[in-house]
PDB file of C-alpha atoms and ligand atoms in Angstrom:
ATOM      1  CA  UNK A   1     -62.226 209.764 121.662  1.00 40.00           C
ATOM      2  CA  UNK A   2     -59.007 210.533 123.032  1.00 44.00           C
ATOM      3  CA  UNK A   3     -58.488 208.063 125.057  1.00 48.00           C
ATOM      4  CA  UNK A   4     -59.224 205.391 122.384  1.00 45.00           C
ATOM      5  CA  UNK A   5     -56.742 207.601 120.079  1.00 46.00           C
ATOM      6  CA  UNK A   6     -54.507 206.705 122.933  1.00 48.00           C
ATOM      7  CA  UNK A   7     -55.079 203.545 123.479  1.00 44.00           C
ATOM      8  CA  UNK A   8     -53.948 202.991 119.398  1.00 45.00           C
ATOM      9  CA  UNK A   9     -51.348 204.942 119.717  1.00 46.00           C
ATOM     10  CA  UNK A  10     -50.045 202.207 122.645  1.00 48.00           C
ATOM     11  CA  UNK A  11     -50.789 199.805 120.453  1.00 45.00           C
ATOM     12  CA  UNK A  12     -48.861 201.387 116.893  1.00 45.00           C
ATOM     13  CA  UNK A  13     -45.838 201.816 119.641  1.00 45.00           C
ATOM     14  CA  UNK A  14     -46.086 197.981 120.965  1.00 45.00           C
ATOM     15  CA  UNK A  15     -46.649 196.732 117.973  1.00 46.00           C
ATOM     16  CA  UNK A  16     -43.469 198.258 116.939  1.00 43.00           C
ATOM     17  CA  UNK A  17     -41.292 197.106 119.450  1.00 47.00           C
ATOM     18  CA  UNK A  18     -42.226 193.464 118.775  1.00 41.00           C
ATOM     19  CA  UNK A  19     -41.590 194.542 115.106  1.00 41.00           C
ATOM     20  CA  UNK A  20     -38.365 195.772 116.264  1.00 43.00           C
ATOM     21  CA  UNK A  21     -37.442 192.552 118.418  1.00 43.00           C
ATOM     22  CA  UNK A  22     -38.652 190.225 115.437  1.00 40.00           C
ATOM     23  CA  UNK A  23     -36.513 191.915 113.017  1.00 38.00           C
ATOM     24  CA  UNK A  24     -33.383 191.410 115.536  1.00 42.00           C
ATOM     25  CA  UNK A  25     -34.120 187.812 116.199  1.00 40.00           C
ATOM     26  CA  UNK A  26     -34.982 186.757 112.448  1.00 39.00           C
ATOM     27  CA  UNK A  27     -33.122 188.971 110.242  1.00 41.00           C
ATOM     28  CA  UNK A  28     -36.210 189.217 108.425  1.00 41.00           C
ATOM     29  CA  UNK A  29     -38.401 192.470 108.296  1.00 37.00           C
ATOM     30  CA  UNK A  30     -41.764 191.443 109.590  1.00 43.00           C
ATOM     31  CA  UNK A  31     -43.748 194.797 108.714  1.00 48.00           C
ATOM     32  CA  UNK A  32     -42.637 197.789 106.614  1.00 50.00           C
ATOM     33  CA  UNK A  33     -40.286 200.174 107.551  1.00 48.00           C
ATOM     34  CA  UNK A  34     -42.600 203.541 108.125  1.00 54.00           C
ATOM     35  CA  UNK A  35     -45.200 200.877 109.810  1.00 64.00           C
ATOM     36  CA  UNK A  36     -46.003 203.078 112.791  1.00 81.00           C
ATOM     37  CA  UNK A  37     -48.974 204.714 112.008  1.00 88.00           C
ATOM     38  CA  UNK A  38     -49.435 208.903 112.527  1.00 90.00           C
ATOM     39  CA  UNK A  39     -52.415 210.431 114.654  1.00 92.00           C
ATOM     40  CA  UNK A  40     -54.008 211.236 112.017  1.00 93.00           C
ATOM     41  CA  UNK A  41     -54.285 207.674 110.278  1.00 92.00           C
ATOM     42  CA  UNK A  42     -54.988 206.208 113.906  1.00 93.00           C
ATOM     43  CA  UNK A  43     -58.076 208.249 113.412  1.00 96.00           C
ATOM     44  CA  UNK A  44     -58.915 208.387 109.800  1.00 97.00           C
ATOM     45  CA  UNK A  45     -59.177 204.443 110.258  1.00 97.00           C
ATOM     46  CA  UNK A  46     -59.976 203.970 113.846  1.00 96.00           C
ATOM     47  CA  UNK A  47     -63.295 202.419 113.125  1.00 96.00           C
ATOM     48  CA  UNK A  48     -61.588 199.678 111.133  1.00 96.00           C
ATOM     49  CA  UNK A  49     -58.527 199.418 113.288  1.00 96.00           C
ATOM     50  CA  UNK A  50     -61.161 198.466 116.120  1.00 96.00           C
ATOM     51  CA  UNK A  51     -62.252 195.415 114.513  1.00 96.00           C
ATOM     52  CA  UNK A  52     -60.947 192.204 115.663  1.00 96.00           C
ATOM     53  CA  UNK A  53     -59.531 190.858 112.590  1.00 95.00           C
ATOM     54  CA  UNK A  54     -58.057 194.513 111.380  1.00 95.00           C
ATOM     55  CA  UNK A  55     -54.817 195.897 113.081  1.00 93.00           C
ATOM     56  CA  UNK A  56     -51.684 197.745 112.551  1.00 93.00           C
ATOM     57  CA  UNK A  57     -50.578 195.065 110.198  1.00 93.00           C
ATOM     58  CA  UNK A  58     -53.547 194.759 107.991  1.00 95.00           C
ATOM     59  CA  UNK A  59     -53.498 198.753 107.973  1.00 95.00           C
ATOM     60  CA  UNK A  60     -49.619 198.937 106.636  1.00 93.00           C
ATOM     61  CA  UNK A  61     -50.314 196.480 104.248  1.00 95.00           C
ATOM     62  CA  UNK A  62     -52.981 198.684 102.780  1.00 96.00           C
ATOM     63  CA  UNK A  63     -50.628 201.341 102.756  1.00 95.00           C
ATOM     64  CA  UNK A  64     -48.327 199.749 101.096  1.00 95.00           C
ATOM     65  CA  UNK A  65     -50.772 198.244  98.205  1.00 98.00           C
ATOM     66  CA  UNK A  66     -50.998 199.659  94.754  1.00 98.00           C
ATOM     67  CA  UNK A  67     -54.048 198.443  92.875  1.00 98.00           C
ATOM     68  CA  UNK A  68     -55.899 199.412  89.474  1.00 98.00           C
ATOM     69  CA  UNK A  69     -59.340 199.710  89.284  1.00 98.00           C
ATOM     70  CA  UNK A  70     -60.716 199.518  85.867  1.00 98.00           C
ATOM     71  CA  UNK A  71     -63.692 201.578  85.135  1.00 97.00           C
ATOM     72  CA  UNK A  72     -64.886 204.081  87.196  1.00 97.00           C
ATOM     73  CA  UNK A  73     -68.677 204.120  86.580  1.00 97.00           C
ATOM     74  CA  UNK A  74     -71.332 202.281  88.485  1.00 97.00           C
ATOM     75  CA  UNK A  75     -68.804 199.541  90.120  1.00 98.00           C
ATOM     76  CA  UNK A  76     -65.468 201.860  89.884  1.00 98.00           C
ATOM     77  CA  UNK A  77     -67.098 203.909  92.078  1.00 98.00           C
ATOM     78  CA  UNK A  78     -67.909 202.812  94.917  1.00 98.00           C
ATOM     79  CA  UNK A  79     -64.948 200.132  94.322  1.00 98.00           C
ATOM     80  CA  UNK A  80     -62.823 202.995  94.454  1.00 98.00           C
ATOM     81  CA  UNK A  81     -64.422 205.252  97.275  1.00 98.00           C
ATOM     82  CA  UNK A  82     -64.364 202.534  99.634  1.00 98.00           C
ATOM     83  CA  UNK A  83     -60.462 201.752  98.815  1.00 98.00           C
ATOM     84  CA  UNK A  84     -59.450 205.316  99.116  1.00 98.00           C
ATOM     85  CA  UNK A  85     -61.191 205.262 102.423  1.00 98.00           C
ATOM     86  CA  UNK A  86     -59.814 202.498 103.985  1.00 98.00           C
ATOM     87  CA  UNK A  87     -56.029 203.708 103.003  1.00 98.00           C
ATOM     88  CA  UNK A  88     -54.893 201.959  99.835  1.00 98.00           C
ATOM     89  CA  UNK A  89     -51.382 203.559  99.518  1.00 97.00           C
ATOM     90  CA  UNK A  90     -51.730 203.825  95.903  1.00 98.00           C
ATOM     91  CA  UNK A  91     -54.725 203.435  93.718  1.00 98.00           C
ATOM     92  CA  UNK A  92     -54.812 203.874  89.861  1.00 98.00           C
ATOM     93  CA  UNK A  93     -57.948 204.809  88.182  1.00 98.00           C
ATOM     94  CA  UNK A  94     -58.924 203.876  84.567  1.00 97.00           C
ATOM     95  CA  UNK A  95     -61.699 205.023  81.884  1.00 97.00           C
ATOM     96  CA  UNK A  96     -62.097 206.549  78.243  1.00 96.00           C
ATOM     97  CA  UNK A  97     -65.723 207.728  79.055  1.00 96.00           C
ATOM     98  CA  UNK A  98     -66.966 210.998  79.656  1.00 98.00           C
ATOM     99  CA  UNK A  99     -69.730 211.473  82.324  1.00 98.00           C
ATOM    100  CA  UNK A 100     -73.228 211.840  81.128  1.00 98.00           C
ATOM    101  CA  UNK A 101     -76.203 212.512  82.933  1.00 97.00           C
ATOM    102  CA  UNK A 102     -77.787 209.164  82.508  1.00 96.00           C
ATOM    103  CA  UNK A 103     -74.954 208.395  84.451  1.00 96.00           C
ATOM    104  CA  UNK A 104     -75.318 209.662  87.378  1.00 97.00           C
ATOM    105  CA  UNK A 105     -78.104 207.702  88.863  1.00 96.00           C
ATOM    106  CA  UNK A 106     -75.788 204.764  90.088  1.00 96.00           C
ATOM    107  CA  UNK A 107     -72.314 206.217  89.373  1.00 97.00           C
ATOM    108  CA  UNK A 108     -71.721 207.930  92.667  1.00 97.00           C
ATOM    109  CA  UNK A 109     -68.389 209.242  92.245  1.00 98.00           C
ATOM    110  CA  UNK A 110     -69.836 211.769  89.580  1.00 98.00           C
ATOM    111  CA  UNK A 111     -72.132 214.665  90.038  1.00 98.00           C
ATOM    112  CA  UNK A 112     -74.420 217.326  87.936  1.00 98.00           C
ATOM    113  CA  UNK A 113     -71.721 219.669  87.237  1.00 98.00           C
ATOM    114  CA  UNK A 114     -69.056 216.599  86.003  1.00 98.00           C
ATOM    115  CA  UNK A 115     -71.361 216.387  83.071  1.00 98.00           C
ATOM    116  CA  UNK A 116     -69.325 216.293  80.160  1.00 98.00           C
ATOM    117  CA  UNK A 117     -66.058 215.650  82.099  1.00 98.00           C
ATOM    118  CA  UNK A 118     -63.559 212.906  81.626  1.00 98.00           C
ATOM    119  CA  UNK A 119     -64.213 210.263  84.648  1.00 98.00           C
ATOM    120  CA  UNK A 120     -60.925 209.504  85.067  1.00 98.00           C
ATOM    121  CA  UNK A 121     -60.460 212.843  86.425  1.00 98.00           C
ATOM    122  CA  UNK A 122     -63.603 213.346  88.269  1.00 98.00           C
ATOM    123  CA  UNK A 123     -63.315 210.164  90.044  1.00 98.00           C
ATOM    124  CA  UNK A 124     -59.778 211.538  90.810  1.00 98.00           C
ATOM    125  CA  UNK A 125     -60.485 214.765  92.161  1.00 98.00           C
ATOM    126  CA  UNK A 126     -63.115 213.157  94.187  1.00 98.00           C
ATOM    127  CA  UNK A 127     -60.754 210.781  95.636  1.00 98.00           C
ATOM    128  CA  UNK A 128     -58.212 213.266  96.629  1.00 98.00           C
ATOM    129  CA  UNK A 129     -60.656 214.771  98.582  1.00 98.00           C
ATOM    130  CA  UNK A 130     -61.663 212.176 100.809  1.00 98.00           C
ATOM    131  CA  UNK A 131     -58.197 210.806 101.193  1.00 98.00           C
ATOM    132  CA  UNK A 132     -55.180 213.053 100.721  1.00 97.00           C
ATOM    133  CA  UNK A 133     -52.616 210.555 102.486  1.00 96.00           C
ATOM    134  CA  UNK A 134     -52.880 208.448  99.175  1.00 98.00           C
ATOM    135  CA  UNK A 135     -51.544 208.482  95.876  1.00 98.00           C
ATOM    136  CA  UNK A 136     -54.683 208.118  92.938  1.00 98.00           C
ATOM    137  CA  UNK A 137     -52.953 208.049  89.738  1.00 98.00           C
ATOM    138  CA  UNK A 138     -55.864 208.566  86.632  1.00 98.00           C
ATOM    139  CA  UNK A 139     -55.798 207.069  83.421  1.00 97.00           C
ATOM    140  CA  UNK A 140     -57.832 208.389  80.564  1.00 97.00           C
ATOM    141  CA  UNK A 141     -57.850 204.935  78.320  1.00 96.00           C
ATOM    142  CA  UNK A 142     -59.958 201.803  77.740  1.00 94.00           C
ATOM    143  CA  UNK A 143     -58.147 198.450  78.494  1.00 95.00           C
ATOM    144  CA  UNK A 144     -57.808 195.475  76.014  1.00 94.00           C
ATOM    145  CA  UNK A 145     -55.536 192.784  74.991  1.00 94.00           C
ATOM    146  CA  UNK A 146     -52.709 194.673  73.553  1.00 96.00           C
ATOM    147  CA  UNK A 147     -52.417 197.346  76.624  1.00 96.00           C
ATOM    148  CA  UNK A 148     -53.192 195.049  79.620  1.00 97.00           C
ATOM    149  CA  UNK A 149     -50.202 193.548  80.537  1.00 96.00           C
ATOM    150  CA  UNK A 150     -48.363 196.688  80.734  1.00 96.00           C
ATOM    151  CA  UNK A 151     -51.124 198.379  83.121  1.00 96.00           C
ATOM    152  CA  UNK A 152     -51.738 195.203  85.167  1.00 96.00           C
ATOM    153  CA  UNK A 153     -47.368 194.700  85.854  1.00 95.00           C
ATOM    154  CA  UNK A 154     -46.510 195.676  89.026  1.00 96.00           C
ATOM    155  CA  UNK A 155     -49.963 195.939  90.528  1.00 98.00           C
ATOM    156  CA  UNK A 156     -51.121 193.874  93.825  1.00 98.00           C
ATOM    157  CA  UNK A 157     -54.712 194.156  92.820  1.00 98.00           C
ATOM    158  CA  UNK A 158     -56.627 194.655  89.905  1.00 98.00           C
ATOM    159  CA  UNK A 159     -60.256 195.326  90.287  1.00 98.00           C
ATOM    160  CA  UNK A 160     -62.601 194.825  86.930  1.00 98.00           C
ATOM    161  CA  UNK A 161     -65.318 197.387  86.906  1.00 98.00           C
ATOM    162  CA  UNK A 162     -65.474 197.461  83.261  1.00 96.00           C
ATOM    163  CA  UNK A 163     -69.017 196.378  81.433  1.00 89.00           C
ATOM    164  CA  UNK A 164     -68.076 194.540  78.066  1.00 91.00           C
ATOM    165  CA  UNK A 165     -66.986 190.553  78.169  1.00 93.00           C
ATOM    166  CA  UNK A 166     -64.156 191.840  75.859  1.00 93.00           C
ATOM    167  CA  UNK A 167     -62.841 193.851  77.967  1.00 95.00           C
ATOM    168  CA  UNK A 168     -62.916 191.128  81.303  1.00 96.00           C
ATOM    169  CA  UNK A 169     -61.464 188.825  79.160  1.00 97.00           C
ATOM    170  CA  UNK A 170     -58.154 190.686  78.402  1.00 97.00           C
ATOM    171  CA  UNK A 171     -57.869 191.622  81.908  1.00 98.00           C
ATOM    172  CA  UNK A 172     -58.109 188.159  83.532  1.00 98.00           C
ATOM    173  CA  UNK A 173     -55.850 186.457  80.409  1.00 97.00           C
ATOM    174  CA  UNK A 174     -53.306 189.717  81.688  1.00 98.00           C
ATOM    175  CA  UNK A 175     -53.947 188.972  85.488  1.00 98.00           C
ATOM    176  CA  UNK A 176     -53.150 185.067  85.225  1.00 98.00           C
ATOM    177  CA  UNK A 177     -50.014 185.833  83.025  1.00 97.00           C
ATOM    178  CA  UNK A 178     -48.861 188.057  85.874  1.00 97.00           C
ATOM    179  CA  UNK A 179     -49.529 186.737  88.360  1.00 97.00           C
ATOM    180  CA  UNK A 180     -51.661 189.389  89.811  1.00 98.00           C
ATOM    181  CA  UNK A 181     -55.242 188.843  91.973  1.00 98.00           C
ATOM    182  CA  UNK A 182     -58.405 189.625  90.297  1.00 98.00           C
ATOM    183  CA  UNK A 183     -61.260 190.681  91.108  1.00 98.00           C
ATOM    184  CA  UNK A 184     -64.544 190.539  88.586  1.00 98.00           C
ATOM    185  CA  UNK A 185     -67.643 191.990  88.586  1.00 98.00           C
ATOM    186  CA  UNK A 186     -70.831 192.338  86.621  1.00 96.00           C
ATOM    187  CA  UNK A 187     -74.229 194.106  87.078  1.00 96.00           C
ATOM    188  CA  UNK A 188     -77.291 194.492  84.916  1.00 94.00           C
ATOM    189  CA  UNK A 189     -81.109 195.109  85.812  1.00 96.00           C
ATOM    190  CA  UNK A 190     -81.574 193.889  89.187  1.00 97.00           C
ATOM    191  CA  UNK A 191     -78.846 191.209  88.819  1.00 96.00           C
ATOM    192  CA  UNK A 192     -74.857 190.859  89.815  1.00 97.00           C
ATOM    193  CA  UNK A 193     -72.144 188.666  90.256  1.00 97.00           C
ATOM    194  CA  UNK A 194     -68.911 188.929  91.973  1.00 98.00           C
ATOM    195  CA  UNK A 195     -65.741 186.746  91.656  1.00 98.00           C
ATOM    196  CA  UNK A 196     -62.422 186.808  93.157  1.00 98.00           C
ATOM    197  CA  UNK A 197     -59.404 185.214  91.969  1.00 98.00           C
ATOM    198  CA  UNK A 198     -55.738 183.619  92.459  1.00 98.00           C
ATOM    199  CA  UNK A 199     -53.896 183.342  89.237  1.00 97.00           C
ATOM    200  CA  UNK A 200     -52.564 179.319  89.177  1.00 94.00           C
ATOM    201  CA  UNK A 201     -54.087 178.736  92.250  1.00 97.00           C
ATOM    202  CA  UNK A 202     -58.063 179.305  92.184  1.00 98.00           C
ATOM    203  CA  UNK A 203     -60.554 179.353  89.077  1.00 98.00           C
ATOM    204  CA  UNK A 204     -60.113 182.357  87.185  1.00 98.00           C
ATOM    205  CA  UNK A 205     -62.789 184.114  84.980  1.00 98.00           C
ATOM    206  CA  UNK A 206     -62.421 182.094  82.033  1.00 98.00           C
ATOM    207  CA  UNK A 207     -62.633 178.942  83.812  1.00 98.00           C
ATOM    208  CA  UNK A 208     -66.230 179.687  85.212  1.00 97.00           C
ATOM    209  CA  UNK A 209     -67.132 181.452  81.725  1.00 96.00           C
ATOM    210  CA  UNK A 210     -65.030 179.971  79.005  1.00 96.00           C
ATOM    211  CA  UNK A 211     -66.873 181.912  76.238  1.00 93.00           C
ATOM    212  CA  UNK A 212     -69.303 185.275  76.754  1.00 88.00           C
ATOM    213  CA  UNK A 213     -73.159 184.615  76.969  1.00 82.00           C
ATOM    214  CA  UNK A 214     -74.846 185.189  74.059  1.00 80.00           C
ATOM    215  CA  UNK A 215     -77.506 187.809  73.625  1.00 76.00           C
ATOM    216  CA  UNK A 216     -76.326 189.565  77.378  1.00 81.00           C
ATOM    217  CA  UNK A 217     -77.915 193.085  77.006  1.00 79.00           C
ATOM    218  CA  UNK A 218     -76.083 196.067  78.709  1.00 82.00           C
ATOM    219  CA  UNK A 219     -77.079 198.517  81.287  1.00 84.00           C
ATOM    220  CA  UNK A 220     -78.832 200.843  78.681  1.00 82.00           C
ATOM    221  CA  UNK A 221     -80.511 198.215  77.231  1.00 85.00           C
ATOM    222  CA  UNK A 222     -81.874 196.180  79.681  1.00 83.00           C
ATOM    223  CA  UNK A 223     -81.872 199.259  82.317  1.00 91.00           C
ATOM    224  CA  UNK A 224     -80.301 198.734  86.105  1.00 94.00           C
ATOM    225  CA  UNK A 225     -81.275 199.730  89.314  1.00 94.00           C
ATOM    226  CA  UNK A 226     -78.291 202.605  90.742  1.00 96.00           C
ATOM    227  CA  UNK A 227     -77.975 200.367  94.377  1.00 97.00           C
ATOM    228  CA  UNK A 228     -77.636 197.179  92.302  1.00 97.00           C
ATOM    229  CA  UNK A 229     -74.749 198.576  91.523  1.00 97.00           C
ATOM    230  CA  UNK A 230     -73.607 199.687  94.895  1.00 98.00           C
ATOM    231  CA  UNK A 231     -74.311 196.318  96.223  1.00 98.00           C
ATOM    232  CA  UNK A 232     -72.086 194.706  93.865  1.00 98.00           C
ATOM    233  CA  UNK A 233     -69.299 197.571  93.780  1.00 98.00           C
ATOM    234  CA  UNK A 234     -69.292 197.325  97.483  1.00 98.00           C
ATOM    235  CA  UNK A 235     -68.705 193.177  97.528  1.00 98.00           C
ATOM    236  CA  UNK A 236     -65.973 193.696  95.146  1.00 98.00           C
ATOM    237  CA  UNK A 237     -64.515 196.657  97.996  1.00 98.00           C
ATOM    238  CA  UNK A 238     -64.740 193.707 100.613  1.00 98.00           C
ATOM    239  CA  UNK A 239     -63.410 190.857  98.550  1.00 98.00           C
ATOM    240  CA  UNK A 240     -60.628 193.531  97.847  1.00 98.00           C
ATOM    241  CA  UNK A 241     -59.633 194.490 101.628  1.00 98.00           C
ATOM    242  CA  UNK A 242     -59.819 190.763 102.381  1.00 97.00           C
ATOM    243  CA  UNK A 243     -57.425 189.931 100.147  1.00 97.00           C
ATOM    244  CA  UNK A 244     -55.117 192.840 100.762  1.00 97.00           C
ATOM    245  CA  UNK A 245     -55.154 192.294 104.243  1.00 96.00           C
ATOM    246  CA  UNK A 246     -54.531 188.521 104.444  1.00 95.00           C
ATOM    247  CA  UNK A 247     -57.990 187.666 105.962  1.00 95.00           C
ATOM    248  CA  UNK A 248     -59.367 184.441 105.718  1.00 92.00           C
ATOM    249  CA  UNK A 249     -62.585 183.925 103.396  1.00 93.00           C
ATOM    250  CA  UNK A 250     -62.147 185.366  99.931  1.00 95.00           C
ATOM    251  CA  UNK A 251     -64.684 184.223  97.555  1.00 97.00           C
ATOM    252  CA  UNK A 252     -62.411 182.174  96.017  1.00 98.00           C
ATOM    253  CA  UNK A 253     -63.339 178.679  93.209  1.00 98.00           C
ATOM    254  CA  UNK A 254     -66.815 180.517  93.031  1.00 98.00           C
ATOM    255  CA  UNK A 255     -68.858 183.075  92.164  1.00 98.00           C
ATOM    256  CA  UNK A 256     -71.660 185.175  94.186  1.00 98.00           C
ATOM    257  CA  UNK A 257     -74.410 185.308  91.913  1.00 98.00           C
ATOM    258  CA  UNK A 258     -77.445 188.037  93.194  1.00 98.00           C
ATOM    259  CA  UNK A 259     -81.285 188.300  92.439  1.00 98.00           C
ATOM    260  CA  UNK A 260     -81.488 191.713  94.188  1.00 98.00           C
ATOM    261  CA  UNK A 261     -85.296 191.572  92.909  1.00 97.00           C
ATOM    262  CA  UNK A 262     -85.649 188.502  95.050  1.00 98.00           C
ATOM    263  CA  UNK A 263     -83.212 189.176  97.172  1.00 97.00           C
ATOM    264  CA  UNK A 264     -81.491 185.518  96.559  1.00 97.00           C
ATOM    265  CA  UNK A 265     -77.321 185.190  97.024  1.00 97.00           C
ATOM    266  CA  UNK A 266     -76.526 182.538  95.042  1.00 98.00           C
ATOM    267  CA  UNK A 267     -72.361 180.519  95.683  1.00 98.00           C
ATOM    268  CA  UNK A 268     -72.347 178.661  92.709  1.00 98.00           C
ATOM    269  CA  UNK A 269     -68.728 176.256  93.142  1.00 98.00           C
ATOM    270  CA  UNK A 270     -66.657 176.389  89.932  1.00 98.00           C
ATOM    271  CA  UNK A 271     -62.990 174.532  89.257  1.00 97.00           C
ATOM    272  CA  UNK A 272     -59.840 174.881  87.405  1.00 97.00           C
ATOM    273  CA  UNK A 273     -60.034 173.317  84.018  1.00 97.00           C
ATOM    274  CA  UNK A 274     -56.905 171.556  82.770  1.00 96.00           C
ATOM    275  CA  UNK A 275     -57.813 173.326  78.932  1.00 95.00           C
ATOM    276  CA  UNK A 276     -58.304 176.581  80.239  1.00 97.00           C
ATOM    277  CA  UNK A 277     -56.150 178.631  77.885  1.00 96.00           C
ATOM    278  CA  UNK A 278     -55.815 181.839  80.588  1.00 97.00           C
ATOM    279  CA  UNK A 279     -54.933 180.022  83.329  1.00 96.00           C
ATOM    280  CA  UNK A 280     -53.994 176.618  82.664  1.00 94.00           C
ATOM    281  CA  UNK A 281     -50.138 175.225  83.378  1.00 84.00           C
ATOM    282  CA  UNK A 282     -48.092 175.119  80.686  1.00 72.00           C
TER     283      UNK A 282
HETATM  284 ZN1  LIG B   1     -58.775 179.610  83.988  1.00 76.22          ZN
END
């Protein structure tokens, strides 16, 4: 242990220096300013520091990301557990629910005694516990058209974990005007799908769904199965880090679509439409 804590700590200073030379030779800053990382990061995230495609840079860039999660139920949650974790610098939480006990089945981020509790702040308080080095800001309100672009401004990330079309819609028509990447996500029964997106660059929501599917029951209609949820919660986490950290592969002009009953993974290829009226150029 300590010598690999070592060996990291070689690396944060190396990778410094070079920072250091870079910055002298282009004038441009190559990595934030407090990029070194302390002991206690090197080992809060030496398990993903240790992978080949992670390193110092992918870690400060995580630090220095501020992304909104909408929803934290059965997608927010593990969306959000696995971003605290992993050391985004600043995540905002958002929901207008109260936690109920038919909740808690798939929504791991609330327990037994949160009954009754606002889950913007018991997603919080969980959250603070497992990472105290980050900044969770919680939101007790339900997004739509008319408060969307104000949340989404300024974000890097927005993750949608909410569970009505209306709701996806506003945030992807809010993500393209800004600018800002998107992830979606959607799970019911044994079923999921996850898709990520580049505003003006890659198919957005709208342009692989232009209107909602009629007759699409919801989770206490049709029932779902709590690790469906997990499963698709933790693809969005991935698609997130991937995109945060510049790595190659984001499921990008597509969407995953999951039979968890049969245990089929689905890439269905979807384009840009010209008409699209979230995403299309003026
Ligand atoms: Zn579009």
């Amino acid at each position: 242990m300590n010598s690999r804590r070592g060996f990291l700590r070689d690396l944060a200073a190396a990778a410094a220096q070079v920072g250091s030379a870079a910055r002298e030779a282009t004038a441009e800053p190559v990595a934030p300013a407090s990029f070194p990382l302390s002991d206690a990061e090197l080992d809060r995230y030496g398990r993903q520091l240790a992978l080949p495609e992670w390193g110092l840079a992918q870690q400060a860039a995580l630090r220095e990301a501020r992304v909104l999660v909408v929803g934290t139920g059965a997608l927010g949650s593990p969306v959000a557990l696995y971003l605290a974790g992993a050391g985004v610098g600043r995540l905002g939480i958002l929901d207008d629910d109260a936690v109920e006990l038919s909740n808690l089945h798939r929504q791991l981020l609330h327990f037994t005694p949160d009954v009754g509790v606002p889950k913007a702040e018991s997603a919080a308080a969980k959250l603070r516990f497992l990472n105290p080095d980050i900044v969770v800001e919680a939101y007790r309100m339900r997004v739509d058209e008319t408060n969307a672009p104000g949340l989404i401004e300024g974000q890097d990330l927005v993750i949608d974990c909410s569970d009505t079309f209306a709701t996806r819609y506003a945030v992807n028509q809010a993500c393209c005007d800004a600018g800002v990447d998107l992830i979606e996500g959607g799970a019911v029964g044994w079923a999921g799908l996850v898709m990520t997106i580049v505003p003006k660059r890659t198919a957005c929501y709208r342009c692989a769904f232009p209107t909602a599917p009629e007759g699409s029951l919801t989770c206490s209609q049709a029932g779902i199965a709590g690790p469906v949820a997990g499963v698709i919660g933790s693809l969005q986490a991935l698609e997130a880090l991937k995109l945060l950290a510049g790595l190659p592969g984001p499921l990008t002009d597509a969407f995953l679509q999951i039979d968890l009953a049969a245990g089929d993974f689905l890439r269905v290829t979807v384009s840009r439409r010209a008409d699209c009226p979230d995403c299309a150029d003026a």
